[in-house]
Short mmCIF file of C-alpha atoms and ligand atoms in Angstrom, two decimals:
data_model
loop_
_atom_site.label_atom_id
_atom_site.label_comp_id
_atom_site.label_asym_id
_atom_site.label_seq_id
_atom_site.Cartn_x
_atom_site.Cartn_y
_atom_site.Cartn_z
CA MET A 1 0.00 0.00 0.00
CA THR A 2 1.25 3.47 -0.81
CA TYR A 3 -0.06 6.80 0.40
CA ARG A 4 -0.45 9.96 -1.63
CA SER A 5 -0.64 13.48 -0.32
CA LEU A 6 -3.99 15.23 -0.71
CA GLY A 7 -1.90 18.37 -1.16
CA GLY A 8 -1.05 16.91 -4.56
CA ALA A 9 2.56 18.10 -4.61
CA SER A 10 4.54 15.45 -2.69
CA PRO A 11 5.66 12.00 -3.83
CA ASP A 12 3.79 8.85 -2.77
CA VAL A 13 5.26 7.13 0.28
CA ASP A 14 4.92 3.82 2.12
CA PHE A 15 3.22 3.33 5.51
CA ARG A 16 6.51 3.73 7.34
CA THR A 17 7.29 7.15 5.88
CA ALA A 18 3.69 8.36 6.27
CA THR A 19 3.79 7.38 9.96
CA ILE A 20 7.16 8.97 10.69
CA GLN A 21 6.35 12.19 8.81
CA GLY A 22 2.74 12.60 9.95
CA GLN A 23 2.00 15.26 7.37
CA ALA A 24 3.36 15.31 3.81
CA PRO A 25 6.05 17.89 2.92
CA ASP A 26 3.45 19.85 0.91
CA LYS A 27 1.35 20.06 4.15
CA GLY A 28 -1.27 17.73 2.68
CA LEU A 29 -2.78 14.75 4.53
CA TYR A 30 -1.77 11.27 3.45
CA PHE A 31 -4.49 9.08 1.96
CA PRO A 32 -4.23 5.43 0.82
CA THR A 33 -3.82 5.15 -2.95
CA GLU A 34 -6.41 2.39 -2.90
CA ILE A 35 -9.09 1.38 -0.40
CA PRO A 36 -9.24 -2.40 0.19
CA ARG A 37 -12.58 -3.98 -0.91
CA TRP A 38 -14.01 -6.73 1.24
CA ASP A 39 -16.02 -9.28 -0.69
CA LYS A 40 -18.98 -11.23 0.75
CA PRO A 41 -16.95 -14.25 1.92
CA PHE A 42 -14.46 -11.97 3.69
CA LEU A 43 -17.27 -9.98 5.34
CA ASN A 44 -18.97 -13.18 6.49
CA ALA A 45 -15.66 -14.37 7.86
CA ILE A 46 -14.82 -11.22 9.83
CA LYS A 47 -18.28 -11.12 11.38
CA THR A 48 -17.30 -14.06 13.57
CA MET A 49 -13.51 -13.83 13.59
CA ASP A 50 -11.70 -13.37 16.89
CA ARG A 51 -10.62 -9.78 17.31
CA ASP A 52 -6.86 -10.28 16.92
CA GLU A 53 -7.27 -12.14 13.64
CA MET A 54 -9.84 -9.62 12.36
CA ALA A 55 -7.60 -6.69 13.30
CA TRP A 56 -4.64 -8.22 11.55
CA GLN A 57 -6.67 -9.03 8.42
CA VAL A 58 -7.96 -5.45 8.23
CA MET A 59 -4.71 -3.64 9.02
CA HIS A 60 -2.10 -5.63 7.12
CA PRO A 61 -3.01 -4.29 3.65
CA TYR A 62 -2.55 -0.75 5.00
CA VAL A 63 0.82 -1.54 6.54
CA GLY A 64 2.16 -3.63 3.65
CA ASP A 65 5.61 -5.07 4.22
CA CYS A 66 6.72 -2.18 6.44
CA ILE A 67 6.13 -4.36 9.52
CA SER A 68 6.52 -8.15 9.62
CA GLU A 69 3.46 -10.34 10.21
CA VAL A 70 4.70 -11.42 13.65
CA ASP A 71 5.27 -7.82 14.78
CA LEU A 72 2.01 -6.51 13.34
CA ARG A 73 0.04 -9.28 15.02
CA ARG A 74 1.63 -8.30 18.33
CA ILE A 75 0.86 -4.61 17.71
CA VAL A 76 -2.84 -5.14 16.92
CA HIS A 77 -3.15 -7.44 19.91
CA GLU A 78 -1.77 -4.74 22.21
CA THR A 79 -3.92 -2.09 20.51
CA LEU A 80 -7.22 -3.82 21.30
CA ASP A 81 -6.28 -5.09 24.71
CA PHE A 82 -9.55 -4.01 26.39
CA ASN A 83 -13.31 -4.48 26.14
CA ILE A 84 -15.36 -2.61 23.52
CA PRO A 85 -18.94 -3.65 24.32
CA LEU A 86 -22.06 -2.54 22.44
CA VAL A 87 -24.50 -1.76 25.26
CA PRO A 88 -28.23 -1.22 24.58
CA ILE A 89 -29.70 2.01 26.04
CA THR A 90 -33.18 1.90 24.44
CA PRO A 91 -34.69 -0.55 21.90
CA GLU A 92 -33.45 1.73 19.10
CA ILE A 93 -30.18 3.13 20.47
CA ALA A 94 -27.06 1.36 21.74
CA SER A 95 -23.74 2.71 22.96
CA LEU A 96 -20.40 1.45 21.67
CA GLU A 97 -18.35 2.00 24.80
CA LEU A 98 -14.89 3.04 23.74
CA PHE A 99 -13.86 4.17 27.21
CA HIS A 100 -12.57 0.95 28.75
CA GLY A 101 -8.98 1.57 27.66
CA PRO A 102 -6.19 2.81 29.92
CA THR A 103 -7.11 6.53 29.68
CA LEU A 104 -10.88 5.99 29.40
CA ALA A 105 -11.18 7.50 25.90
CA PHE A 106 -11.46 6.16 22.35
CA LYS A 107 -8.17 7.83 21.48
CA ASP A 108 -6.42 4.96 23.29
CA VAL A 109 -6.95 2.76 20.24
CA GLY A 110 -5.27 5.07 17.73
CA ALA A 111 -2.57 6.17 20.16
CA ARG A 112 -1.60 2.60 21.07
CA PHE A 113 -1.35 1.51 17.45
CA MET A 114 0.60 4.58 16.38
CA SER A 115 3.03 4.47 19.32
CA ARG A 116 3.93 0.86 18.66
CA CYS A 117 4.42 1.46 14.94
CA LEU A 118 6.59 4.50 15.58
CA GLY A 119 8.57 2.63 18.24
CA HIS A 120 9.10 -0.18 15.71
CA PHE A 121 10.32 2.22 13.02
CA SER A 122 12.55 4.14 15.43
CA GLN A 123 14.62 0.97 15.96
CA GLU A 124 15.63 1.15 12.30
CA ARG A 125 16.86 4.74 12.62
CA SER A 126 19.65 6.38 14.57
CA GLY A 127 18.66 9.12 17.01
CA ARG A 128 15.54 9.64 19.05
CA ILE A 129 12.14 10.72 17.79
CA VAL A 130 10.37 13.46 19.73
CA VAL A 131 6.58 13.41 19.51
CA LEU A 132 5.22 16.89 20.21
CA VAL A 133 1.54 17.45 21.04
CA ALA A 134 -0.69 20.15 22.43
CA THR A 135 -3.75 18.92 24.29
CA SER A 136 -6.94 20.37 25.70
CA GLY A 137 -7.30 17.14 27.69
CA ASP A 138 -8.03 13.81 26.05
CA THR A 139 -5.44 13.53 23.30
CA GLY A 140 -2.53 14.09 25.67
CA GLY A 141 -3.52 11.35 28.09
CA ALA A 142 -4.01 8.75 25.38
CA VAL A 143 -0.75 9.68 23.66
CA ALA A 144 1.18 9.73 26.96
CA ASN A 145 -0.14 6.33 27.94
CA GLY A 146 0.28 4.84 24.46
CA PHE A 147 3.91 5.93 24.18
CA PHE A 148 4.93 5.24 27.77
CA ASP A 149 8.21 3.32 27.81
CA VAL A 150 8.31 2.94 24.00
CA ASP A 151 12.02 2.73 23.12
CA GLY A 152 13.56 5.48 21.04
CA VAL A 153 10.64 7.90 21.41
CA ASP A 154 10.21 10.87 23.75
CA VAL A 155 6.85 12.59 24.10
CA VAL A 156 6.48 16.26 24.97
CA ILE A 157 2.94 17.31 25.85
CA LEU A 158 1.83 20.91 26.28
CA TYR A 159 -1.32 21.53 28.26
CA PRO A 160 -2.93 24.72 29.56
CA SER A 161 -2.39 25.11 33.29
CA GLY A 162 -5.60 24.83 35.32
CA LYS A 163 -7.75 24.10 32.25
CA VAL A 164 -7.87 20.29 32.13
CA SER A 165 -9.90 18.09 34.49
CA PRO A 166 -8.20 16.45 37.51
CA VAL A 167 -8.24 12.96 35.96
CA GLN A 168 -6.89 14.32 32.69
CA GLU A 169 -4.06 16.19 34.41
CA LYS A 170 -2.98 13.12 36.35
CA GLN A 171 -2.96 11.07 33.16
CA LEU A 172 -0.55 13.57 31.61
CA THR A 173 1.77 14.21 34.50
CA THR A 174 2.27 11.05 36.52
CA LEU A 175 3.94 8.68 34.06
CA GLY A 176 7.43 10.19 33.82
CA ARG A 177 10.32 8.41 32.04
CA ASN A 178 9.97 9.27 28.33
CA ILE A 179 6.78 11.29 28.86
CA HIS A 180 7.37 15.00 29.56
CA ALA A 181 4.46 17.23 30.57
CA LEU A 182 4.81 20.97 30.00
CA GLU A 183 2.31 23.01 31.97
CA VAL A 184 1.82 26.18 29.97
CA ASP A 185 0.87 29.43 31.64
CA GLY A 186 -1.78 30.18 29.02
CA ASN A 187 -4.73 28.62 27.20
CA PHE A 188 -5.06 25.79 24.68
CA ASP A 189 -4.66 28.17 21.73
CA ASP A 190 -1.28 29.24 23.15
CA CYS A 191 -0.25 25.57 23.38
CA GLN A 192 -1.29 24.94 19.78
CA ARG A 193 0.47 28.04 18.53
CA MET A 194 3.71 27.07 20.29
CA VAL A 195 3.59 23.56 18.80
CA LYS A 196 2.89 24.88 15.31
CA GLN A 197 5.74 27.35 15.62
CA ALA A 198 8.14 24.59 16.70
CA PHE A 199 7.19 22.49 13.65
CA MET A 200 7.94 25.46 11.38
CA ASP A 201 11.32 26.20 12.99
CA ALA A 202 13.91 24.87 10.52
CA ASP A 203 16.80 25.53 12.91
CA LEU A 204 15.15 23.50 15.66
CA LYS A 205 14.16 20.72 13.27
CA SER A 206 17.75 20.38 12.07
CA LYS A 207 18.75 19.54 15.64
CA VAL A 208 15.79 17.47 16.90
CA PHE A 209 13.61 14.99 14.96
CA LEU A 210 10.07 16.21 15.68
CA THR A 211 6.83 14.51 14.72
CA SER A 212 3.19 14.92 15.73
CA ALA A 213 0.69 12.40 17.14
CA ASN A 214 -2.57 13.99 16.09
CA SER A 215 -5.32 12.27 14.14
CA ILE A 216 -3.92 13.29 10.76
CA ASN A 217 -1.24 10.61 11.26
CA VAL A 218 -2.34 7.54 9.27
CA ALA A 219 -1.19 5.23 12.07
CA ARG A 220 -3.57 6.94 14.49
CA TRP A 221 -6.39 7.39 12.04
CA LEU A 222 -6.73 4.01 10.29
CA PRO A 223 -6.89 1.56 13.25
CA GLN A 224 -10.01 3.40 14.46
CA GLN A 225 -12.02 1.49 11.85
CA LEU A 226 -11.48 -1.70 13.84
CA TYR A 227 -14.09 -0.89 16.47
CA TYR A 228 -16.80 -0.26 13.86
CA ILE A 229 -16.21 -3.89 12.93
CA LEU A 230 -16.31 -4.97 16.58
CA ALA A 231 -19.69 -3.17 16.81
CA TRP A 232 -20.94 -5.03 13.76
CA GLN A 233 -19.88 -8.35 15.29
CA GLN A 234 -22.19 -7.51 18.22
CA TRP A 235 -25.03 -6.07 16.08
CA GLN A 236 -28.09 -8.33 16.33
CA GLN A 237 -30.56 -6.62 13.96
CA HIS A 238 -31.20 -7.53 10.35
CA GLN A 239 -30.86 -4.07 8.92
CA PRO A 240 -27.52 -2.27 9.17
CA PRO A 241 -27.04 0.35 11.92
CA VAL A 242 -27.14 4.13 11.74
CA VAL A 243 -23.92 5.27 13.42
CA SER A 244 -23.67 8.55 15.30
CA VAL A 245 -20.16 9.84 15.97
CA PRO A 246 -19.41 12.80 18.27
CA SER A 247 -17.06 14.71 15.99
CA GLY A 248 -14.39 17.36 16.35
CA ASN A 249 -11.52 16.82 13.95
CA PHE A 250 -13.56 14.16 12.11
CA GLY A 251 -10.83 11.52 12.28
CA ASN A 252 -13.00 9.02 14.10
CA ILE A 253 -15.99 9.23 11.74
CA CYS A 254 -13.69 9.28 8.72
CA ALA A 255 -12.15 5.98 9.86
CA GLY A 256 -15.65 4.48 10.02
CA MET A 257 -16.25 5.69 6.49
CA MET A 258 -13.12 3.85 5.36
CA ALA A 259 -14.55 0.62 6.78
CA TRP A 260 -17.88 1.38 5.08
CA SER A 261 -16.06 2.02 1.77
CA SER A 262 -14.42 -1.36 2.12
CA GLY A 263 -17.88 -2.92 2.47
CA LEU A 264 -18.87 -2.83 6.14
CA PRO A 265 -22.70 -2.55 6.36
CA ILE A 266 -23.65 0.87 7.81
CA ALA A 267 -26.99 2.44 6.89
CA HIS A 268 -26.05 6.07 7.53
CA PHE A 269 -23.48 8.18 9.35
CA ILE A 270 -24.35 11.05 11.66
CA ALA A 271 -21.63 13.56 12.50
CA ALA A 272 -22.78 14.92 15.85
CA CYS A 273 -21.23 18.34 16.51
CA ASN A 274 -21.49 20.87 19.30
CA ALA A 275 -21.81 24.61 18.60
CA ASN A 276 -18.85 24.29 16.23
CA ASP A 277 -21.10 23.71 13.23
CA THR A 278 -18.92 24.15 10.14
CA VAL A 279 -19.84 20.73 8.73
CA PRO A 280 -23.61 20.84 9.41
CA ARG A 281 -23.71 24.21 7.69
CA PHE A 282 -21.64 22.91 4.78
CA LEU A 283 -23.97 19.96 4.23
CA ASN A 284 -26.93 22.34 4.18
CA ASP A 285 -25.68 25.09 1.93
CA GLY A 286 -22.49 23.88 0.26
CA HIS A 287 -20.32 26.64 1.74
CA TYR A 288 -17.35 25.52 3.78
CA ALA A 289 -16.91 28.56 6.01
CA PRO A 290 -15.27 27.95 9.43
CA ASN A 291 -16.05 30.48 12.16
CA PRO A 292 -13.68 30.96 15.11
CA ALA A 293 -13.81 27.97 17.51
CA ILE A 294 -16.34 28.19 20.35
CA ALA A 295 -15.71 26.74 23.83
CA THR A 296 -18.33 24.16 24.89
CA ILE A 297 -18.82 21.48 27.56
CA SER A 298 -17.95 18.80 24.98
CA ASN A 299 -14.57 20.45 24.67
CA ALA A 300 -12.73 17.66 22.86
CA MET A 301 -14.89 18.64 19.87
CA ASP A 302 -14.23 22.39 19.95
CA VAL A 303 -12.82 22.40 16.45
CA ALA A 304 -13.94 24.90 13.85
CA ASP A 305 -11.97 23.64 10.86
CA PRO A 306 -11.79 19.83 11.09
CA SER A 307 -8.53 18.66 9.54
CA ASN A 308 -9.84 15.26 8.44
CA PHE A 309 -12.73 16.67 6.44
CA VAL A 310 -10.60 16.71 3.27
CA ARG A 311 -10.25 12.95 3.63
CA ILE A 312 -14.04 12.59 3.82
CA LEU A 313 -14.43 14.62 0.63
CA GLU A 314 -11.83 12.35 -0.94
CA ILE A 315 -13.81 9.21 -0.01
CA PHE A 316 -17.07 10.54 -1.45
CA GLY A 317 -15.81 12.66 -4.34
CA ASN A 318 -18.54 15.29 -4.14
CA ARG A 319 -21.05 16.83 -1.78
CA GLN A 320 -24.03 15.06 -3.30
CA SER A 321 -22.81 11.53 -2.71
CA LEU A 322 -21.64 12.65 0.73
CA THR A 323 -25.08 13.89 1.77
CA GLY A 324 -26.50 10.54 0.63
CA GLN A 325 -24.54 8.84 3.43
CA LEU A 326 -23.86 11.57 6.01
CA HIS A 327 -26.13 13.73 8.11
CA SER A 328 -24.74 16.28 10.53
CA GLU A 329 -26.36 18.03 13.43
CA SER A 330 -25.24 20.81 15.79
CA ILE A 331 -26.24 20.41 19.46
CA THR A 332 -26.10 23.23 22.05
CA ASP A 333 -24.63 22.94 25.55
CA ALA A 334 -28.11 23.30 27.07
CA GLU A 335 -29.38 20.40 24.93
CA THR A 336 -26.31 18.37 25.89
CA THR A 337 -26.90 18.87 29.62
CA ASP A 338 -30.59 18.13 29.21
CA THR A 339 -29.80 14.91 27.32
CA ILE A 340 -27.39 13.67 30.02
CA ALA A 341 -30.10 14.32 32.64
CA ARG A 342 -33.01 12.87 30.67
CA VAL A 343 -31.26 9.71 29.48
CA HIS A 344 -30.02 9.05 33.00
CA ARG A 345 -33.48 9.60 34.45
CA GLU A 346 -35.31 7.50 31.87
CA THR A 347 -32.86 4.66 31.27
CA GLY A 348 -30.27 4.78 34.06
CA TYR A 349 -27.48 5.15 31.48
CA LEU A 350 -24.89 7.82 32.23
CA LEU A 351 -23.55 9.64 29.16
CA ASP A 352 -20.53 11.95 29.04
CA PRO A 353 -21.09 15.30 27.25
CA HIS A 354 -19.62 14.02 23.95
CA GLY A 355 -21.74 10.88 23.98
CA ALA A 356 -24.77 13.02 24.81
CA VAL A 357 -24.23 15.11 21.69
CA GLY A 358 -24.12 11.88 19.68
CA TYR A 359 -27.19 10.51 21.43
CA LEU A 360 -29.45 13.50 20.77
CA ALA A 361 -28.41 13.69 17.12
CA LEU A 362 -29.21 9.98 16.67
CA GLU A 363 -32.50 10.26 18.53
CA ARG A 364 -33.59 13.09 16.23
CA TRP A 365 -32.63 11.10 13.15
CA ILE A 366 -34.61 8.07 14.29
CA ARG A 367 -37.65 10.24 15.05
CA THR A 368 -37.71 11.30 11.40
CA HIS A 369 -36.74 7.82 10.12
CA PRO A 370 -39.00 5.46 12.08
CA GLY A 371 -37.96 1.83 12.09
CA GLN A 372 -34.24 2.57 11.93
CA GLN A 373 -31.86 1.61 14.73
CA GLY A 374 -28.32 2.52 15.54
CA TYR A 375 -25.57 3.19 17.99
CA ILE A 376 -23.51 6.07 19.26
CA LEU A 377 -19.78 6.00 19.78
CA GLU A 378 -19.39 6.79 23.49
CA THR A 379 -15.97 8.39 23.17
CA ALA A 380 -15.10 9.07 26.82
CA HIS A 381 -15.99 7.91 30.31
CA PRO A 382 -18.23 10.40 32.19
CA VAL A 383 -15.66 10.63 35.00
CA LYS A 384 -13.43 12.64 32.66
CA PHE A 385 -16.01 15.43 32.59
CA PRO A 386 -17.23 15.37 36.20
CA ASP A 387 -18.45 18.99 36.37
CA SER A 388 -20.84 18.69 33.41
CA VAL A 389 -22.15 15.31 34.50
CA GLU A 390 -22.70 16.50 38.05
CA ALA A 391 -24.43 19.69 36.86
CA ALA A 392 -26.83 17.58 34.78
CA THR A 393 -27.58 14.73 37.17
CA GLY A 394 -26.43 15.80 40.62
CA LEU A 395 -24.25 12.68 40.65
CA SER A 396 -20.61 12.74 41.46
CA VAL A 397 -19.13 10.07 39.24
CA PRO A 398 -17.09 7.48 41.12
CA ILE A 399 -13.56 7.09 39.84
CA PRO A 400 -13.16 3.64 38.25
CA GLU A 401 -10.85 1.22 40.08
CA LYS A 402 -8.41 1.28 37.18
CA VAL A 403 -7.66 5.02 37.46
CA ARG A 404 -7.39 5.19 41.23
CA PRO A 405 -3.65 4.52 41.41
CA ILE A 406 -2.81 7.44 39.14
CA MET A 407 -5.05 9.78 41.16
CA GLU A 408 -2.73 9.11 44.07
CA ALA A 409 0.50 9.31 42.07
CA GLU A 410 2.61 12.43 42.23
CA LYS A 411 2.16 15.09 39.53
CA LYS A 412 5.40 15.96 37.69
CA SER A 413 5.25 18.81 35.22
CA THR A 414 7.56 21.55 33.99
CA GLU A 415 5.94 24.96 34.09
CA ILE A 416 6.72 27.16 31.12
CA PRO A 417 5.49 30.58 29.97
CA ALA A 418 3.33 30.75 26.83
CA ARG A 419 6.27 31.83 24.67
CA ASP A 420 7.64 30.12 21.56
CA GLU A 421 11.26 30.61 22.67
CA ALA A 422 10.56 28.84 25.96
CA LEU A 423 9.41 25.71 24.12
CA LYS A 424 12.32 25.93 21.70
CA SER A 425 14.97 25.97 24.38
CA TYR A 426 13.23 23.12 26.18
CA LEU A 427 13.19 21.00 22.99
CA GLU A 428 16.83 21.76 22.26
CA GLY A 429 17.55 19.69 25.34
CA PHE A 430 16.72 16.59 23.24
CA ALA A 431 19.37 17.38 20.60
C1 PLP B 1 -11.12 13.66 20.35
C2 PLP B 1 -12.48 13.43 20.87
C3 PLP B 1 -13.63 13.53 20.05
C4 PLP B 1 -13.55 13.97 18.60
O1 PLP B 1 -12.95 13.01 17.77
P1 PLP B 1 -12.47 13.41 16.31
O2 PLP B 1 -11.80 12.22 15.76
O3 PLP B 1 -11.52 14.57 16.50
O4 PLP B 1 -13.67 13.83 15.54
C5 PLP B 1 -14.87 13.23 20.59
N1 PLP B 1 -15.00 12.89 21.89
C6 PLP B 1 -13.94 12.78 22.72
C7 PLP B 1 -14.17 12.42 24.13
C8 PLP B 1 -12.65 13.05 22.24
O5 PLP B 1 -11.60 12.95 23.06
#
């Protein structure tokens, strides 16, 4: 398998180069030159395959001969090393719980796969790789955990001081070793600006090998299709599901669309957005016009200009075939809070704010399409957003057993001012 740049001005590369580079030299996103097609016998087979075999079957065409079969089988096994149950909430709506991984968020899947691939490739190079990320909460924890103790790779995570939840902060700051948490005296935009600036600094990049771990990286993006298949293995109805995905950068939903393109039965996709409504507006009127990002209670989706949307356009070719398969809905914070409260009251199921956005969008779709059924991707555990969940339900969410040890571990972070030069001199320490 080779990958071409959607920027159109860089040469095709293999999986290894796409993973190490993240973004193509022309700043385009990498996209597979061909999408594997699953025929009927293959689909029938993966419906009942054990998850390790299924994951290997699906991923190996994307990886090609960049990783040996033995190593890739080990990597996919470690990637899916936790439960991903499809839990019914109502007769029409189920929840694909993606929050049973080590950091209680779906990003664990992509981060674990990418970290192991990058660790594998770093053994074939001389010199360390430094993964640089800015986080508003969830990405950083998943990346930190995924890369912990991976040989040859250091991870530097910038997060805004005082602006991530207690669980999230502990996930970033308690690991140590090759994971370095920088607590920035500023907001998330400052963190992002500093990271962008570092990636553009030719002098710095000549001294330190920098790469990113965000969802534009093919090794983080592509393995996310595996859990759409795990959902299908658990799907009991005759007609295919409608799938509602809480969306920010649109990497998660775009991965599902890759599986659908390969042949996975999915009736319709719903991109559930918060007040950041660039895509719902685009589907309505054909104008792609991002506004400035708005802060919401589903803050992992506060993205105004989703970077993976170009990949979605690439899959569908034009807006008309896209609207045949994708609906998108913008949900307000008040509706999100109300949905958490109502669903908890009526069904006993506790949603996090992101899952609640997905739930309401799916519920509205089913109201106008009676007879259809589907599931939401529940992208994070409610304990990661305790304030919103408590405001909606009055419940304080108990911390799951699994995270208790880190809540007691000691926080280790380096405080830095929100200045580009401060990050640069810190990174020069890795030269
Ligand atoms: C990152 C994230 C999202 C958005 O996923 P995208 O792939 O960026 O669309 C949704 N929910 C949670 C909890 C997240 O952490």
